[in-house]
Amino acid sequence: MIVSSPSSSDPFIFIHCIKKKPDGIWEKPSINEGKIIKISLEEIVMILRVLNRQTLNWQSHHIYKDKKTSLSFSWEDEDANILWINIGIYSKMLNLAQTEILRLLLIHLLKEKIVYSTIPKRTSNENKVIKLKQEELCNRNKIEEINEESDCYKNDLFSDIALRGDILKDLSNVDGIILGETEKAILIEFDNKEVWVPKSTINNHYLPRKNLSQKFLINNWFLKKNSLIP
């Protein structure tokens, strides 16, 4: 017996029954062998009443293309240790552990389908609008995150300046944009001039993001050597 659910938004599940053929080979659902039956949400509730031992049995029947299929879930006796499932000519016996697994599975599927199959389906245009709003919100959050990180590094820069005021005469605070990075140097664009700057000459924390304008506290001798300051 196979229990399947094609989609969480469908208000039903399928139970597929298979058995061994006379040659000893199992029937194959992939070539439409066996018996498949659609179970509605209401029927799942009634089956769960049996599995929860609120009643000893439940039976119904399905009619499809003028063919009637009987369906029943029944405990073997009042001890409720053996469950019999009968769907048409197919029968399946479940022990206590197997029955509990089936019960938990049906509870999970029922809860999921109550959430997703009972809400109105959105049109394609509504889905596009929601997707655009989600992308807009995501981009806005990214911008806020970058701004927060930038403010954090600016504060670090000012703290560095206050703590090391005695060496400020040998440093300059310049604007730049990171274009690339290696283990020991950073490629920074200064007023349309690209220069590889050794990390050892940078004396403040910086944001390791490309294409973002930020402050760099760099040794004057290096800036003069590369004609970045007079």
mmCIF file of N, CA and C in Angstrom, residues 124-173:
data_model
loop_
_atom_site.group_PDB
_atom_site.id
_atom_site.type_symbol
_atom_site.label_atom_id
_atom_site.label_comp_id
_atom_site.label_asym_id
_atom_site.label_seq_id
_atom_site.Cartn_x
_atom_site.Cartn_y
_atom_site.Cartn_z
ATOM 1 N N SER A 124 -1.656 34.450 -11.809
ATOM 2 C CA SER A 124 -0.246 34.636 -12.172
ATOM 3 C C SER A 124 0.176 36.084 -11.970
ATOM 4 N N ASN A 125 -0.744 37.041 -12.249
ATOM 5 C CA ASN A 125 -0.411 38.459 -12.057
ATOM 6 C C ASN A 125 -0.208 38.781 -10.585
ATOM 7 N N GLU A 126 -1.040 38.188 -9.715
ATOM 8 C CA GLU A 126 -0.887 38.408 -8.274
ATOM 9 C C GLU A 126 0.440 37.851 -7.788
ATOM 10 N N ASN A 127 0.823 36.690 -8.310
ATOM 11 C CA ASN A 127 2.110 36.100 -7.928
ATOM 12 C C ASN A 127 3.270 36.972 -8.366
ATOM 13 N N LYS A 128 3.153 37.599 -9.573
ATOM 14 C CA LYS A 128 4.213 38.478 -10.063
ATOM 15 C C LYS A 128 4.352 39.704 -9.169
ATOM 16 N N VAL A 129 3.202 40.285 -8.760
ATOM 17 C CA VAL A 129 3.231 41.465 -7.892
ATOM 18 C C VAL A 129 3.874 41.120 -6.557
ATOM 19 N N ILE A 130 3.502 39.968 -5.984
ATOM 20 C CA ILE A 130 4.072 39.544 -4.699
ATOM 21 C C ILE A 130 5.567 39.318 -4.828
ATOM 22 N N LYS A 131 5.995 38.701 -5.954
ATOM 23 C CA LYS A 131 7.420 38.442 -6.160
ATOM 24 C C LYS A 131 8.195 39.742 -6.264
ATOM 25 N N LEU A 132 7.624 40.733 -6.994
ATOM 26 C CA LEU A 132 8.295 42.026 -7.132
ATOM 27 C C LEU A 132 8.425 42.722 -5.782
ATOM 28 N N LYS A 133 7.361 42.653 -4.956
ATOM 29 C CA LYS A 133 7.409 43.271 -3.630
ATOM 30 C C LYS A 133 8.447 42.595 -2.746
ATOM 31 N N GLN A 134 8.536 41.260 -2.856
ATOM 32 C CA GLN A 134 9.528 40.532 -2.069
ATOM 33 C C GLN A 134 10.938 40.910 -2.483
ATOM 34 N N GLU A 135 11.174 41.050 -3.819
ATOM 35 C CA GLU A 135 12.498 41.440 -4.306
ATOM 36 C C GLU A 135 12.834 42.858 -3.869
ATOM 37 N N GLU A 136 11.820 43.752 -3.909
ATOM 38 C CA GLU A 136 12.036 45.135 -3.484
ATOM 39 C C GLU A 136 12.410 45.196 -2.007
ATOM 40 N N LEU A 137 11.706 44.414 -1.184
ATOM 41 C CA LEU A 137 11.994 44.381 0.248
ATOM 42 C C LEU A 137 13.380 43.809 0.510
ATOM 43 N N CYS A 138 13.735 42.765 -0.253
ATOM 44 C CA CYS A 138 15.054 42.141 -0.090
ATOM 45 C C CYS A 138 16.154 43.128 -0.431
ATOM 46 N N ASN A 139 15.986 43.870 -1.558
ATOM 47 C CA ASN A 139 16.993 44.856 -1.958
ATOM 48 C C ASN A 139 17.107 45.976 -0.934
ATOM 49 N N ARG A 140 15.950 46.394 -0.381
ATOM 50 C CA ARG A 140 15.950 47.455 0.622
ATOM 51 C C ARG A 140 16.708 47.012 1.870
ATOM 52 N N ASN A 141 16.489 45.749 2.268
ATOM 53 C CA ASN A 141 17.195 45.224 3.440
ATOM 54 C C ASN A 141 18.691 45.158 3.212
ATOM 55 N N LYS A 142 19.090 44.807 1.960
ATOM 56 C CA LYS A 142 20.514 44.740 1.644
ATOM 57 C C LYS A 142 21.154 46.119 1.737
ATOM 58 N N ILE A 143 20.431 47.140 1.219
ATOM 59 C CA ILE A 143 20.949 48.506 1.275
ATOM 60 C C ILE A 143 21.095 48.966 2.719
ATOM 61 N N GLU A 144 20.068 48.663 3.559
ATOM 62 C CA GLU A 144 20.138 49.048 4.972
ATOM 63 C C GLU A 144 21.290 48.342 5.669
ATOM 64 N N GLU A 145 21.518 47.076 5.291
ATOM 65 C CA GLU A 145 22.611 46.319 5.904
ATOM 66 C C GLU A 145 23.954 46.946 5.551
ATOM 67 N N ILE A 146 24.114 47.343 4.273
ATOM 68 C CA ILE A 146 25.370 47.973 3.850
ATOM 69 C C ILE A 146 25.575 49.297 4.569
ATOM 70 N N ASN A 147 24.486 50.084 4.685
ATOM 71 C CA ASN A 147 24.600 51.380 5.365
ATOM 72 C C ASN A 147 24.985 51.205 6.831
ATOM 73 N N GLU A 148 24.375 50.189 7.483
ATOM 74 C CA GLU A 148 24.704 49.936 8.891
ATOM 75 C C GLU A 148 26.162 49.543 9.043
ATOM 76 N N GLU A 149 26.647 48.692 8.133
ATOM 77 C CA GLU A 149 28.042 48.271 8.204
ATOM 78 C C GLU A 149 28.972 49.443 7.931
ATOM 79 N N SER A 150 28.564 50.317 6.985
ATOM 80 C CA SER A 150 29.381 51.487 6.672
ATOM 81 C C SER A 150 29.488 52.406 7.880
ATOM 82 N N ASP A 151 28.355 52.631 8.566
ATOM 83 C CA ASP A 151 28.368 53.476 9.764
ATOM 84 C C ASP A 151 29.270 52.876 10.830
ATOM 85 N N CYS A 152 29.228 51.552 10.943
ATOM 86 C CA CYS A 152 30.056 50.875 11.935
ATOM 87 C C CYS A 152 31.532 51.102 11.651
ATOM 88 N N TYR A 153 31.910 51.001 10.382
ATOM 89 C CA TYR A 153 33.316 51.177 10.039
ATOM 90 C C TYR A 153 33.744 52.639 10.137
ATOM 91 N N LYS A 154 32.801 53.557 9.883
ATOM 92 C CA LYS A 154 33.121 54.973 10.068
ATOM 93 C C LYS A 154 33.424 55.251 11.539
ATOM 94 N N ASN A 155 32.610 54.678 12.427
ATOM 95 C CA ASN A 155 32.846 54.864 13.857
ATOM 96 C C ASN A 155 34.197 54.292 14.262
ATOM 97 N N ASP A 156 34.543 53.134 13.696
ATOM 98 C CA ASP A 156 35.848 52.542 13.978
ATOM 99 C C ASP A 156 36.968 53.454 13.520
ATOM 100 N N LEU A 157 36.748 54.086 12.365
ATOM 101 C CA LEU A 157 37.767 54.983 11.833
ATOM 102 C C LEU A 157 38.007 56.151 12.776
ATOM 103 N N PHE A 158 36.910 56.780 13.237
ATOM 104 C CA PHE A 158 37.055 57.929 14.139
ATOM 105 C C PHE A 158 37.681 57.501 15.466
ATOM 106 N N SER A 159 37.367 56.283 15.939
ATOM 107 C CA SER A 159 37.979 55.786 17.168
ATOM 108 C C SER A 159 39.474 55.611 16.984
ATOM 109 N N ASP A 160 39.851 55.089 15.815
ATOM 110 C CA ASP A 160 41.273 54.911 15.530
ATOM 111 C C ASP A 160 41.997 56.251 15.540
ATOM 112 N N ILE A 161 41.354 57.257 14.957
ATOM 113 C CA ILE A 161 41.977 58.581 14.887
ATOM 114 C C ILE A 161 42.176 59.150 16.290
ATOM 115 N N ALA A 162 41.143 58.988 17.144
ATOM 116 C CA ALA A 162 41.237 59.528 18.501
ATOM 117 C C ALA A 162 42.322 58.825 19.303
ATOM 118 N N LEU A 163 42.435 57.510 19.105
ATOM 119 C CA LEU A 163 43.402 56.745 19.881
ATOM 120 C C LEU A 163 44.835 56.951 19.409
ATOM 121 N N ARG A 164 44.970 57.288 18.116
ATOM 122 C CA ARG A 164 46.325 57.388 17.593
ATOM 123 C C ARG A 164 46.617 58.793 17.052
ATOM 124 N N GLY A 165 46.144 59.765 17.801
ATOM 125 C CA GLY A 165 46.336 61.145 17.360
ATOM 126 C C GLY A 165 47.795 61.531 17.221
ATOM 127 N N ASP A 166 48.668 60.824 17.951
ATOM 128 C CA ASP A 166 50.082 61.177 17.913
ATOM 129 C C ASP A 166 50.733 60.856 16.579
ATOM 130 N N ILE A 167 50.105 59.993 15.774
ATOM 131 C CA ILE A 167 50.726 59.664 14.491
ATOM 132 C C ILE A 167 49.911 60.190 13.307
ATOM 133 N N LEU A 168 48.898 61.026 13.583
ATOM 134 C CA LEU A 168 48.056 61.549 12.506
ATOM 135 C C LEU A 168 48.855 62.342 11.479
ATOM 136 N N LYS A 169 49.932 62.944 11.932
ATOM 137 C CA LYS A 169 50.713 63.756 11.003
ATOM 138 C C LYS A 169 51.330 62.911 9.890
ATOM 139 N N ASP A 170 51.415 61.590 10.106
ATOM 140 C CA ASP A 170 51.993 60.702 9.097
ATOM 141 C C ASP A 170 50.936 59.956 8.290
ATOM 142 N N LEU A 171 49.638 60.270 8.549
ATOM 143 C CA LEU A 171 48.544 59.573 7.870
ATOM 144 C C LEU A 171 47.606 60.564 7.210
ATOM 145 N N SER A 172 46.882 60.096 6.186
ATOM 146 C CA SER A 172 45.860 60.920 5.536
ATOM 147 C C SER A 172 44.596 60.085 5.339
ATOM 148 N N ASN A 173 43.468 60.758 5.516
ATOM 149 C CA ASN A 173 42.164 60.123 5.369
ATOM 150 C C ASN A 173 41.656 60.393 3.954
#
